[in-house]
Coordinates of C-alpha atoms and ligand atoms in Angstrom, one line a residue:
M1 CA 0.0 0.0 0.0
N2 CA 1.2 3.5 -0.7
P3 CA 2.3 5.5 2.3
R4 CA -0.5 8.0 3.1
L5 CA 1.6 10.8 4.4
D6 CA 4.5 10.5 2.0
G7 CA 7.0 13.3 2.3
K8 CA 4.9 15.3 4.7
V9 CA 6.6 17.2 7.5
A10 CA 5.0 16.5 10.8
L11 CA 5.7 18.0 14.3
V12 CA 4.5 16.3 17.4
T13 CA 5.0 17.7 20.9
G14 CA 5.4 15.3 23.8
S15 CA 6.3 12.4 21.5
G16 CA 8.8 10.7 23.6
R17 CA 6.2 8.6 25.3
G18 CA 2.5 7.5 25.3
I19 CA 0.1 8.9 22.7
G20 CA 2.6 11.3 21.2
R21 CA 5.1 8.5 20.6
A22 CA 2.4 6.4 18.9
I23 CA 1.3 9.3 16.7
A24 CA 5.0 9.9 15.7
L25 CA 5.5 6.2 14.9
K26 CA 2.3 6.0 12.9
F27 CA 3.1 9.2 10.9
A28 CA 6.7 7.9 10.2
S29 CA 5.4 4.5 9.1
E30 CA 3.1 6.3 6.6
G31 CA 6.1 8.2 5.1
A32 CA 6.1 11.4 7.1
R33 CA 9.3 13.1 8.2
V34 CA 8.7 13.8 11.9
V35 CA 10.1 16.3 14.4
I36 CA 10.0 14.6 17.8
N37 CA 9.8 16.7 20.9
D38 CA 9.8 15.8 24.5
L39 CA 10.7 17.4 27.8
D40 CA 13.0 14.5 28.3
A41 CA 15.8 14.2 25.6
G42 CA 16.3 10.5 26.3
P43 CA 12.9 9.2 25.2
A44 CA 12.8 11.7 22.3
E45 CA 16.1 10.3 21.0
E46 CA 14.9 6.8 21.4
V47 CA 11.8 7.5 19.3
V48 CA 14.0 9.1 16.6
A49 CA 16.3 6.0 16.7
E50 CA 13.2 3.7 16.4
I51 CA 11.9 5.5 13.4
R52 CA 15.3 5.6 11.7
A53 CA 15.8 1.9 12.4
A54 CA 12.6 1.2 10.6
G55 CA 13.8 3.2 7.6
G56 CA 11.9 6.4 8.4
Q57 CA 13.0 10.0 8.9
A58 CA 12.9 11.9 12.2
V59 CA 14.8 14.5 14.1
A60 CA 14.6 15.4 17.8
C61 CA 13.8 18.9 19.2
P62 CA 13.9 18.2 22.9
G63 CA 12.9 20.7 25.6
S64 CA 9.8 21.9 27.5
V65 CA 7.0 23.4 25.3
T66 CA 6.6 26.0 28.0
A67 CA 10.1 27.5 27.4
P68 CA 9.6 31.0 25.9
D69 CA 11.9 30.3 22.9
F70 CA 10.6 26.8 22.3
A71 CA 8.0 27.6 19.6
E72 CA 10.5 29.3 17.3
R73 CA 13.0 26.5 17.8
F74 CA 10.4 23.8 17.1
I75 CA 9.1 25.4 13.9
G76 CA 12.6 26.4 12.9
T77 CA 13.8 22.7 13.2
A78 CA 11.1 21.6 10.7
V79 CA 12.0 24.3 8.3
S80 CA 15.8 23.9 8.5
E81 CA 15.8 20.1 8.5
Y82 CA 13.0 19.3 6.1
K83 CA 12.1 22.6 4.4
G84 CA 8.4 22.2 5.1
L85 CA 5.6 22.2 7.6
D86 CA 2.5 20.1 6.9
I87 CA 1.1 18.7 10.2
I88 CA 1.4 20.0 13.8
V89 CA 0.1 18.0 16.7
N90 CA -0.1 19.8 20.1
N91 CA 0.0 16.8 22.3
A92 CA 2.5 17.4 25.2
G93 CA 0.9 17.4 28.5
Y94 CA 0.4 16.1 32.0
T95 CA -2.0 16.6 34.9
W96 CA -1.5 18.1 38.4
D97 CA -4.8 17.6 40.2
N98 CA -6.5 19.0 43.3
V99 CA -9.9 20.2 44.3
I100 CA -10.2 24.0 43.9
Q101 CA -9.9 24.9 47.6
K102 CA -6.5 23.2 47.7
M103 CA -5.2 24.2 44.3
T104 CA -2.3 26.6 44.2
D105 CA -1.7 29.4 41.6
E106 CA 1.4 27.4 40.6
Q107 CA -0.8 24.3 39.8
W108 CA -3.3 26.5 37.9
Y109 CA -0.7 28.3 35.7
A110 CA 1.3 25.1 35.1
M111 CA -1.7 23.6 33.3
I112 CA -2.5 26.8 31.4
D113 CA 1.1 27.2 30.4
C114 CA 1.5 23.7 29.1
H115 CA -1.9 22.9 27.5
L116 CA -2.8 26.4 26.3
T117 CA 0.0 29.0 26.1
A118 CA 2.4 26.5 24.5
P119 CA 0.1 25.5 21.6
F120 CA -0.8 29.2 21.2
R121 CA 2.9 30.1 20.8
I122 CA 3.6 27.1 18.5
L123 CA 0.7 28.0 16.2
R124 CA 1.7 31.7 16.3
A125 CA 5.3 30.8 15.3
A126 CA 3.9 28.5 12.5
Y127 CA 1.8 31.2 11.0
P128 CA 4.3 32.9 8.7
V129 CA 5.5 29.6 7.4
M130 CA 2.0 28.4 6.8
R131 CA 1.2 31.7 5.0
D132 CA 4.3 31.5 2.8
L133 CA 3.8 27.8 1.9
S134 CA 0.2 28.6 1.1
K135 CA 1.2 31.5 -1.2
A136 CA 3.8 29.4 -2.9
D137 CA 1.2 26.6 -3.5
Q138 CA -1.2 29.1 -5.0
A139 CA 1.5 30.6 -7.3
A140 CA 2.3 27.0 -8.5
G141 CA -1.4 26.2 -9.0
K142 CA -1.3 23.5 -6.2
R143 CA -3.7 23.0 -3.4
S144 CA -2.1 21.3 -0.4
V145 CA -4.1 21.1 2.7
R146 CA -2.1 21.4 5.9
K147 CA -3.3 20.1 9.3
V148 CA -3.3 21.1 12.9
V149 CA -4.6 18.7 15.5
N150 CA -4.8 19.9 19.1
I151 CA -5.1 17.3 21.9
S152 CA -8.0 17.8 24.4
S153 CA -9.8 15.5 26.8
V154 CA -13.3 14.5 27.9
A155 CA -12.4 16.6 31.0
G156 CA -12.3 19.6 28.7
L157 CA -15.7 18.8 27.3
F158 CA -17.5 17.7 30.4
G159 CA -15.3 18.8 33.4
N160 CA -13.8 16.5 35.9
A161 CA -13.7 16.8 39.7
G162 CA -10.2 17.5 40.9
Q163 CA -9.1 18.9 37.6
V164 CA -10.3 22.6 37.4
N165 CA -6.8 23.6 36.0
Y166 CA -6.5 20.8 33.4
S167 CA -10.2 20.8 32.3
T168 CA -10.2 24.6 31.9
A169 CA -7.0 24.4 29.7
K170 CA -8.4 21.4 27.7
A171 CA -11.7 23.4 27.2
G172 CA -9.6 26.4 26.1
I173 CA -7.8 24.5 23.4
L174 CA -11.1 23.8 21.8
G175 CA -11.8 27.6 21.5
M176 CA -8.3 28.0 20.0
T177 CA -9.1 25.2 17.6
Q178 CA -12.4 26.7 16.4
T179 CA -10.9 30.2 16.1
L180 CA -7.9 29.1 14.1
A181 CA -10.1 27.0 11.9
K182 CA -11.7 30.3 10.9
E183 CA -8.5 32.3 10.6
W184 CA -6.5 29.7 8.7
G185 CA -9.1 28.3 6.3
R186 CA -7.9 30.8 3.7
L187 CA -4.4 29.2 4.1
N188 CA -5.9 25.8 3.4
V189 CA -5.0 24.6 6.9
T190 CA -7.6 22.5 8.8
V191 CA -7.6 22.8 12.6
N192 CA -9.3 20.1 14.6
A193 CA -9.1 18.6 18.1
V194 CA -9.1 15.1 19.4
A195 CA -10.6 14.6 22.9
Y196 CA -9.5 11.4 24.6
G197 CA -11.3 9.5 27.3
F198 CA -9.1 6.9 29.0
I199 CA -6.0 5.9 27.2
K200 CA -3.5 3.6 28.9
T201 CA -0.2 5.6 29.3
R202 CA 2.1 6.8 32.1
L203 CA -0.5 9.6 32.7
T204 CA -3.2 7.1 33.6
G205 CA -1.1 4.3 35.1
N206 CA -1.7 2.9 38.6
A207 CA -1.1 5.8 41.1
A208 CA -0.7 3.2 43.8
E209 CA 2.7 2.4 42.3
G210 CA 3.8 5.9 43.4
G211 CA 5.3 7.0 40.1
T212 CA 6.4 10.6 39.6
A213 CA 7.6 12.7 36.6
N214 CA 10.0 15.6 36.8
I215 CA 8.3 18.3 34.8
D216 CA 9.7 21.8 34.5
G217 CA 11.7 21.1 37.6
R218 CA 8.8 19.9 39.7
E219 CA 8.3 16.3 40.9
I220 CA 4.7 15.5 40.0
K221 CA 2.8 12.3 40.9
V222 CA 1.5 10.4 37.9
G223 CA -1.3 7.9 37.6
V224 CA -4.8 7.5 38.7
N225 CA -6.3 5.7 41.7
P226 CA -6.8 2.0 40.7
D227 CA -10.5 1.9 42.0
L228 CA -11.2 5.0 39.9
L229 CA -9.6 3.4 36.9
A230 CA -11.7 0.2 37.2
A231 CA -14.8 2.3 37.6
M232 CA -13.9 4.4 34.5
E233 CA -13.3 1.2 32.4
R234 CA -16.7 -0.2 33.5
G235 CA -18.4 3.1 32.2
I236 CA -16.8 2.8 28.7
P237 CA -19.2 1.3 26.2
L238 CA -16.3 -0.7 24.6
G239 CA -15.5 -1.9 28.1
R240 CA -11.8 -1.0 28.3
G241 CA -9.3 1.9 28.1
G242 CA -7.7 2.5 24.7
T243 CA -4.2 1.9 23.6
P244 CA -1.8 4.6 22.5
E245 CA -2.0 3.2 19.0
E246 CA -5.8 3.5 19.0
A247 CA -5.4 7.0 20.2
A248 CA -3.0 7.8 17.4
G249 CA -5.5 6.5 14.9
A250 CA -7.9 9.3 15.6
V251 CA -5.2 11.9 14.9
F252 CA -4.2 10.1 11.8
L253 CA -7.7 10.3 10.4
L254 CA -7.7 14.0 10.7
C255 CA -4.4 14.2 8.8
L256 CA -5.5 12.2 5.8
P257 CA -6.7 13.8 2.6
E258 CA -10.1 12.2 3.2
S259 CA -10.6 14.8 6.0
D260 CA -9.5 17.8 4.0
Y261 CA -12.9 19.4 4.3
V262 CA -13.2 18.8 8.0
S263 CA -12.2 21.7 10.2
G264 CA -13.0 23.3 13.5
Q265 CA -14.2 19.9 14.9
T266 CA -13.6 17.9 18.0
L267 CA -13.3 14.1 17.5
M268 CA -13.9 12.2 20.7
C269 CA -11.7 9.1 21.0
S270 CA -13.1 7.5 24.1
G271 CA -14.5 4.0 23.3
G272 CA -18.0 5.4 23.1
L273 CA -17.9 7.3 26.4
T274 CA -20.0 10.4 25.9
G275 CA -19.6 12.1 29.3
I276 CA -17.9 11.7 32.7
Ligands
NAD301 N1 -4.0 9.1 28.6 C1 -5.2 9.6 28.6 O1 -6.1 8.9 29.1 C2 -5.5 11.0 28.2 C3 -6.8 11.5 28.2 C4 -7.1 12.7 27.8 C5 -6.2 13.5 27.3 N2 -4.9 13.1 27.2 C6 -3.8 14.0 26.7 O2 -3.0 13.3 25.8 C7 -1.7 14.0 25.8 C8 -0.7 12.9 25.9 O3 -0.8 12.2 27.1 P1 -0.3 10.7 27.4 O4 -1.4 10.0 28.0 O5 0.4 10.2 26.2 O6 0.8 11.0 28.6 P2 2.3 10.5 28.7 O7 2.7 11.0 30.1 O8 2.4 9.0 28.4 O9 3.1 11.3 27.6 C9 3.2 12.7 27.6 C10 4.5 13.1 27.2 O10 4.5 14.5 27.1 C11 5.8 15.0 27.7 N3 5.6 16.3 28.3 C12 4.9 16.7 29.4 N4 5.1 18.0 29.6 C13 5.9 18.4 28.6 C14 6.4 19.7 28.3 N5 6.2 20.8 29.1 N6 7.2 19.8 27.2 C15 7.4 18.8 26.4 N7 7.0 17.5 26.7 C16 6.2 17.4 27.8 C17 6.1 13.9 28.8 O11 7.5 14.0 29.1 C18 5.7 12.6 28.1 O12 6.7 12.0 27.4 C19 -1.7 15.0 26.9 O13 -2.0 16.3 26.4 C20 -2.9 14.5 27.8 O14 -3.4 15.6 28.5 C21 -4.5 11.8 27.7

Protein backbone atom coordinates (compact mmCIF):
# COMPACT_ATOMS: atom_id res chain seq x y z
CA MET A 1 0.00 0.00 0.00
CA ASN A 2 1.18 3.54 -0.72
CA PRO A 3 2.27 5.52 2.33
CA ARG A 4 -0.54 7.98 3.12
CA LEU A 5 1.63 10.84 4.38
CA ASP A 6 4.52 10.45 1.96
CA GLY A 7 7.02 13.33 2.31
CA LYS A 8 4.85 15.33 4.72
CA VAL A 9 6.65 17.19 7.49
CA ALA A 10 4.95 16.53 10.83
CA LEU A 11 5.68 17.98 14.27
CA VAL A 12 4.45 16.26 17.42
CA THR A 13 5.00 17.67 20.92
CA GLY A 14 5.44 15.28 23.82
CA SER A 15 6.25 12.43 21.45
CA GLY A 16 8.85 10.68 23.60
CA ARG A 17 6.15 8.59 25.31
CA GLY A 18 2.54 7.52 25.29
CA ILE A 19 0.09 8.87 22.73
CA GLY A 20 2.56 11.33 21.16
CA ARG A 21 5.06 8.54 20.56
CA ALA A 22 2.37 6.37 18.93
CA ILE A 23 1.33 9.31 16.71
CA ALA A 24 4.95 9.91 15.65
CA LEU A 25 5.52 6.21 14.87
CA LYS A 26 2.28 6.03 12.88
CA PHE A 27 3.12 9.17 10.89
CA ALA A 28 6.65 7.92 10.16
CA SER A 29 5.35 4.50 9.11
CA GLU A 30 3.12 6.32 6.60
CA GLY A 31 6.07 8.18 5.08
CA ALA A 32 6.10 11.44 7.06
CA ARG A 33 9.30 13.10 8.22
CA VAL A 34 8.73 13.78 11.91
CA VAL A 35 10.08 16.33 14.39
CA ILE A 36 10.03 14.62 17.78
CA ASN A 37 9.78 16.74 20.90
CA ASP A 38 9.81 15.80 24.55
CA LEU A 39 10.72 17.41 27.80
CA ASP A 40 13.04 14.47 28.29
CA ALA A 41 15.76 14.22 25.63
CA GLY A 42 16.34 10.46 26.25
CA PRO A 43 12.86 9.24 25.23
CA ALA A 44 12.80 11.71 22.31
CA GLU A 45 16.09 10.35 20.96
CA GLU A 46 14.85 6.76 21.43
CA VAL A 47 11.80 7.47 19.26
CA VAL A 48 14.02 9.08 16.61
CA ALA A 49 16.26 5.98 16.67
CA GLU A 50 13.23 3.66 16.44
CA ILE A 51 11.89 5.54 13.40
CA ARG A 52 15.28 5.58 11.66
CA ALA A 53 15.84 1.88 12.39
CA ALA A 54 12.56 1.18 10.59
CA GLY A 55 13.78 3.18 7.57
CA GLY A 56 11.89 6.40 8.37
CA GLN A 57 13.01 9.97 8.88
CA ALA A 58 12.92 11.86 12.19
CA VAL A 59 14.82 14.47 14.12
CA ALA A 60 14.63 15.41 17.81
CA CYS A 61 13.83 18.86 19.18
CA PRO A 62 13.93 18.24 22.92
CA GLY A 63 12.88 20.71 25.61
CA SER A 64 9.84 21.94 27.45
CA VAL A 65 7.04 23.36 25.32
CA THR A 66 6.63 25.98 28.04
CA ALA A 67 10.06 27.55 27.42
CA PRO A 68 9.56 31.02 25.91
CA ASP A 69 11.87 30.29 22.95
CA PHE A 70 10.56 26.78 22.30
CA ALA A 71 8.00 27.56 19.58
CA GLU A 72 10.49 29.32 17.29
CA ARG A 73 13.02 26.53 17.81
CA PHE A 74 10.44 23.80 17.09
CA ILE A 75 9.09 25.36 13.90
CA GLY A 76 12.64 26.35 12.92
CA THR A 77 13.77 22.71 13.21
CA ALA A 78 11.12 21.56 10.71
CA VAL A 79 12.00 24.32 8.28
CA SER A 80 15.78 23.93 8.52
CA GLU A 81 15.79 20.10 8.53
CA TYR A 82 12.96 19.31 6.14
CA LYS A 83 12.11 22.61 4.37
CA GLY A 84 8.42 22.24 5.08
CA LEU A 85 5.56 22.18 7.57
CA ASP A 86 2.47 20.08 6.90
CA ILE A 87 1.14 18.73 10.21
CA ILE A 88 1.35 20.05 13.77
CA VAL A 89 0.07 18.00 16.71
CA ASN A 90 -0.10 19.80 20.06
CA ASN A 91 0.02 16.78 22.35
CA ALA A 92 2.54 17.39 25.19
CA GLY A 93 0.86 17.40 28.55
CA TYR A 94 0.38 16.09 32.04
CA THR A 95 -2.00 16.55 34.95
CA TRP A 96 -1.51 18.13 38.38
CA ASP A 97 -4.77 17.59 40.22
CA ASN A 98 -6.46 19.04 43.26
CA VAL A 99 -9.86 20.23 44.34
CA ILE A 100 -10.22 23.98 43.88
CA GLN A 101 -9.90 24.87 47.58
CA LYS A 102 -6.49 23.19 47.69
CA MET A 103 -5.22 24.18 44.26
CA THR A 104 -2.33 26.64 44.19
CA ASP A 105 -1.72 29.36 41.61
CA GLU A 106 1.37 27.38 40.59
CA GLN A 107 -0.78 24.32 39.77
CA TRP A 108 -3.27 26.48 37.88
CA TYR A 109 -0.68 28.25 35.74
CA ALA A 110 1.32 25.06 35.11
CA MET A 111 -1.69 23.59 33.25
CA ILE A 112 -2.52 26.83 31.43
CA ASP A 113 1.14 27.21 30.37
CA CYS A 114 1.52 23.65 29.08
CA HIS A 115 -1.89 22.94 27.55
CA LEU A 116 -2.84 26.41 26.28
CA THR A 117 -0.02 28.96 26.09
CA ALA A 118 2.43 26.50 24.52
CA PRO A 119 0.08 25.51 21.65
CA PHE A 120 -0.78 29.21 21.17
CA ARG A 121 2.91 30.12 20.80
CA ILE A 122 3.62 27.15 18.51
CA LEU A 123 0.75 28.04 16.19
CA ARG A 124 1.69 31.74 16.25
CA ALA A 125 5.25 30.82 15.26
CA ALA A 126 3.90 28.52 12.53
CA TYR A 127 1.75 31.24 10.95
CA PRO A 128 4.34 32.94 8.70
CA VAL A 129 5.55 29.57 7.43
CA MET A 130 1.99 28.37 6.76
CA ARG A 131 1.20 31.66 4.99
CA ASP A 132 4.30 31.53 2.77
CA LEU A 133 3.78 27.85 1.90
CA SER A 134 0.16 28.55 1.05
CA LYS A 135 1.15 31.48 -1.18
CA ALA A 136 3.80 29.36 -2.91
CA ASP A 137 1.21 26.60 -3.51
CA GLN A 138 -1.21 29.11 -5.02
CA ALA A 139 1.49 30.56 -7.28
CA ALA A 140 2.32 27.02 -8.45
CA GLY A 141 -1.38 26.19 -8.99
CA LYS A 142 -1.27 23.52 -6.24
CA ARG A 143 -3.71 22.98 -3.40
CA SER A 144 -2.08 21.26 -0.44
CA VAL A 145 -4.11 21.06 2.73
CA ARG A 146 -2.07 21.36 5.91
CA LYS A 147 -3.27 20.08 9.28
CA VAL A 148 -3.28 21.07 12.92
CA VAL A 149 -4.55 18.65 15.54
CA ASN A 150 -4.84 19.85 19.14
CA ILE A 151 -5.14 17.25 21.87
CA SER A 152 -7.95 17.75 24.36
CA SER A 153 -9.79 15.53 26.80
CA VAL A 154 -13.27 14.53 27.86
CA ALA A 155 -12.36 16.57 30.97
CA GLY A 156 -12.30 19.62 28.68
CA LEU A 157 -15.72 18.78 27.25
CA PHE A 158 -17.55 17.74 30.42
CA GLY A 159 -15.34 18.81 33.37
CA ASN A 160 -13.75 16.46 35.87
CA ALA A 161 -13.71 16.78 39.65
CA GLY A 162 -10.19 17.53 40.90
CA GLN A 163 -9.05 18.95 37.57
CA VAL A 164 -10.25 22.55 37.40
CA ASN A 165 -6.84 23.61 36.02
CA TYR A 166 -6.55 20.81 33.44
CA SER A 167 -10.19 20.77 32.33
CA THR A 168 -10.18 24.56 31.89
CA ALA A 169 -7.04 24.37 29.75
CA LYS A 170 -8.42 21.43 27.73
CA ALA A 171 -11.67 23.38 27.16
CA GLY A 172 -9.62 26.44 26.14
CA ILE A 173 -7.77 24.53 23.44
CA LEU A 174 -11.15 23.83 21.82
CA GLY A 175 -11.77 27.59 21.55
CA MET A 176 -8.32 27.98 20.00
CA THR A 177 -9.14 25.16 17.56
CA GLN A 178 -12.40 26.75 16.43
CA THR A 179 -10.89 30.22 16.08
CA LEU A 180 -7.88 29.10 14.08
CA ALA A 181 -10.10 26.97 11.85
CA LYS A 182 -11.72 30.29 10.92
CA GLU A 183 -8.48 32.29 10.64
CA TRP A 184 -6.53 29.65 8.71
CA GLY A 185 -9.15 28.31 6.30
CA ARG A 186 -7.93 30.77 3.68
CA LEU A 187 -4.43 29.23 4.05
CA ASN A 188 -5.86 25.75 3.37
CA VAL A 189 -5.04 24.64 6.90
CA THR A 190 -7.60 22.53 8.77
CA VAL A 191 -7.58 22.84 12.56
CA ASN A 192 -9.26 20.12 14.60
CA ALA A 193 -9.08 18.62 18.08
CA VAL A 194 -9.11 15.08 19.44
CA ALA A 195 -10.57 14.61 22.92
CA TYR A 196 -9.48 11.40 24.61
CA GLY A 197 -11.30 9.48 27.28
CA PHE A 198 -9.13 6.91 29.05
CA ILE A 199 -6.01 5.86 27.17
CA LYS A 200 -3.50 3.59 28.92
CA THR A 201 -0.25 5.55 29.29
CA ARG A 202 2.05 6.75 32.06
CA LEU A 203 -0.45 9.56 32.69
CA THR A 204 -3.19 7.09 33.58
CA GLY A 205 -1.06 4.33 35.13
CA ASN A 206 -1.69 2.92 38.59
CA ALA A 207 -1.14 5.75 41.08
CA ALA A 208 -0.67 3.16 43.83
CA GLU A 209 2.73 2.36 42.28
CA GLY A 210 3.82 5.86 43.38
CA GLY A 211 5.29 6.98 40.05
CA THR A 212 6.41 10.56 39.56
CA ALA A 213 7.56 12.66 36.63
CA ASN A 214 9.95 15.59 36.77
CA ILE A 215 8.26 18.30 34.75
CA ASP A 216 9.73 21.79 34.47
CA GLY A 217 11.74 21.15 37.64
CA ARG A 218 8.79 19.87 39.71
CA GLU A 219 8.32 16.28 40.88
CA ILE A 220 4.68 15.50 40.00
CA LYS A 221 2.76 12.34 40.90
CA VAL A 222 1.55 10.40 37.88
CA GLY A 223 -1.26 7.88 37.62
CA VAL A 224 -4.83 7.47 38.74
CA ASN A 225 -6.31 5.69 41.75
CA PRO A 226 -6.83 2.02 40.68
CA ASP A 227 -10.45 1.89 41.96
CA LEU A 228 -11.25 4.98 39.92
CA LEU A 229 -9.57 3.42 36.87
CA ALA A 230 -11.65 0.25 37.22
CA ALA A 231 -14.85 2.30 37.59
CA MET A 232 -13.90 4.37 34.53
CA GLU A 233 -13.35 1.24 32.44
CA ARG A 234 -16.75 -0.15 33.48
CA GLY A 235 -18.37 3.06 32.21
CA ILE A 236 -16.80 2.81 28.74
CA PRO A 237 -19.16 1.26 26.17
CA LEU A 238 -16.27 -0.66 24.58
CA GLY A 239 -15.47 -1.94 28.08
CA ARG A 240 -11.80 -0.97 28.29
CA GLY A 241 -9.33 1.88 28.11
CA GLY A 242 -7.74 2.55 24.73
CA THR A 243 -4.18 1.87 23.63
CA PRO A 244 -1.80 4.64 22.51
CA GLU A 245 -2.00 3.16 18.99
CA GLU A 246 -5.80 3.46 18.99
CA ALA A 247 -5.42 7.04 20.23
CA ALA A 248 -2.97 7.80 17.41
CA GLY A 249 -5.48 6.47 14.88
CA ALA A 250 -7.90 9.31 15.64
CA VAL A 251 -5.21 11.93 14.94
CA PHE A 252 -4.16 10.10 11.79
CA LEU A 253 -7.75 10.25 10.44
CA LEU A 254 -7.67 14.04 10.72
CA CYS A 255 -4.37 14.18 8.82
CA LEU A 256 -5.50 12.16 5.80
CA PRO A 257 -6.65 13.80 2.55
CA GLU A 258 -10.09 12.24 3.18
CA SER A 259 -10.57 14.76 6.02
CA ASP A 260 -9.47 17.81 3.99
CA TYR A 261 -12.93 19.41 4.28
CA VAL A 262 -13.25 18.78 8.05
CA SER A 263 -12.17 21.74 10.17
CA GLY A 264 -12.99 23.28 13.55
CA GLN A 265 -14.21 19.91 14.88
CA THR A 266 -13.56 17.89 18.02
CA LEU A 267 -13.33 14.14 17.52
CA MET A 268 -13.92 12.16 20.71
CA CYS A 269 -11.72 9.07 20.96
CA SER A 270 -13.13 7.46 24.07
CA GLY A 271 -14.45 4.00 23.27
CA GLY A 272 -17.97 5.39 23.09
CA LEU A 273 -17.88 7.28 26.39
CA THR A 274 -19.98 10.40 25.89
CA GLY A 275 -19.58 12.07 29.28
CA ILE A 276 -17.87 11.70 32.66
N1 LIG B 1 -3.96 9.12 28.60
C1 LIG B 1 -5.21 9.60 28.64
O1 LIG B 1 -6.14 8.92 29.08
C2 LIG B 1 -5.51 11.00 28.16
C3 LIG B 1 -6.83 11.45 28.23
C4 LIG B 1 -7.14 12.71 27.78
C5 LIG B 1 -6.15 13.53 27.26
N2 LIG B 1 -4.87 13.09 27.23
C6 LIG B 1 -3.85 14.01 26.70
O2 LIG B 1 -3.04 13.33 25.78
C7 LIG B 1 -1.74 13.95 25.76
C8 LIG B 1 -0.66 12.88 25.88
O3 LIG B 1 -0.77 12.24 27.14
P1 LIG B 1 -0.26 10.74 27.42
O4 LIG B 1 -1.40 10.01 28.04
O5 LIG B 1 0.38 10.19 26.21
O6 LIG B 1 0.81 11.01 28.57
P2 LIG B 1 2.33 10.48 28.75
O7 LIG B 1 2.75 10.96 30.09
O8 LIG B 1 2.41 9.03 28.43
O9 LIG B 1 3.11 11.25 27.60
C9 LIG B 1 3.16 12.66 27.59
C10 LIG B 1 4.54 13.09 27.15
O10 LIG B 1 4.54 14.55 27.15
C11 LIG B 1 5.77 14.96 27.70
N3 LIG B 1 5.62 16.31 28.28
C12 LIG B 1 4.95 16.67 29.39
N4 LIG B 1 5.10 17.97 29.61
C13 LIG B 1 5.89 18.44 28.61
C14 LIG B 1 6.42 19.70 28.31
N5 LIG B 1 6.18 20.76 29.10
N6 LIG B 1 7.18 19.84 27.20
C15 LIG B 1 7.44 18.78 26.39
N7 LIG B 1 6.99 17.54 26.66
C16 LIG B 1 6.21 17.38 27.76
C17 LIG B 1 6.13 13.94 28.76
O11 LIG B 1 7.52 13.96 29.06
C18 LIG B 1 5.66 12.64 28.11
O12 LIG B 1 6.69 12.00 27.42
C19 LIG B 1 -1.74 14.99 26.88
O13 LIG B 1 -2.02 16.27 26.36
C20 LIG B 1 -2.88 14.52 27.76
O14 LIG B 1 -3.43 15.57 28.53
C21 LIG B 1 -4.52 11.83 27.66
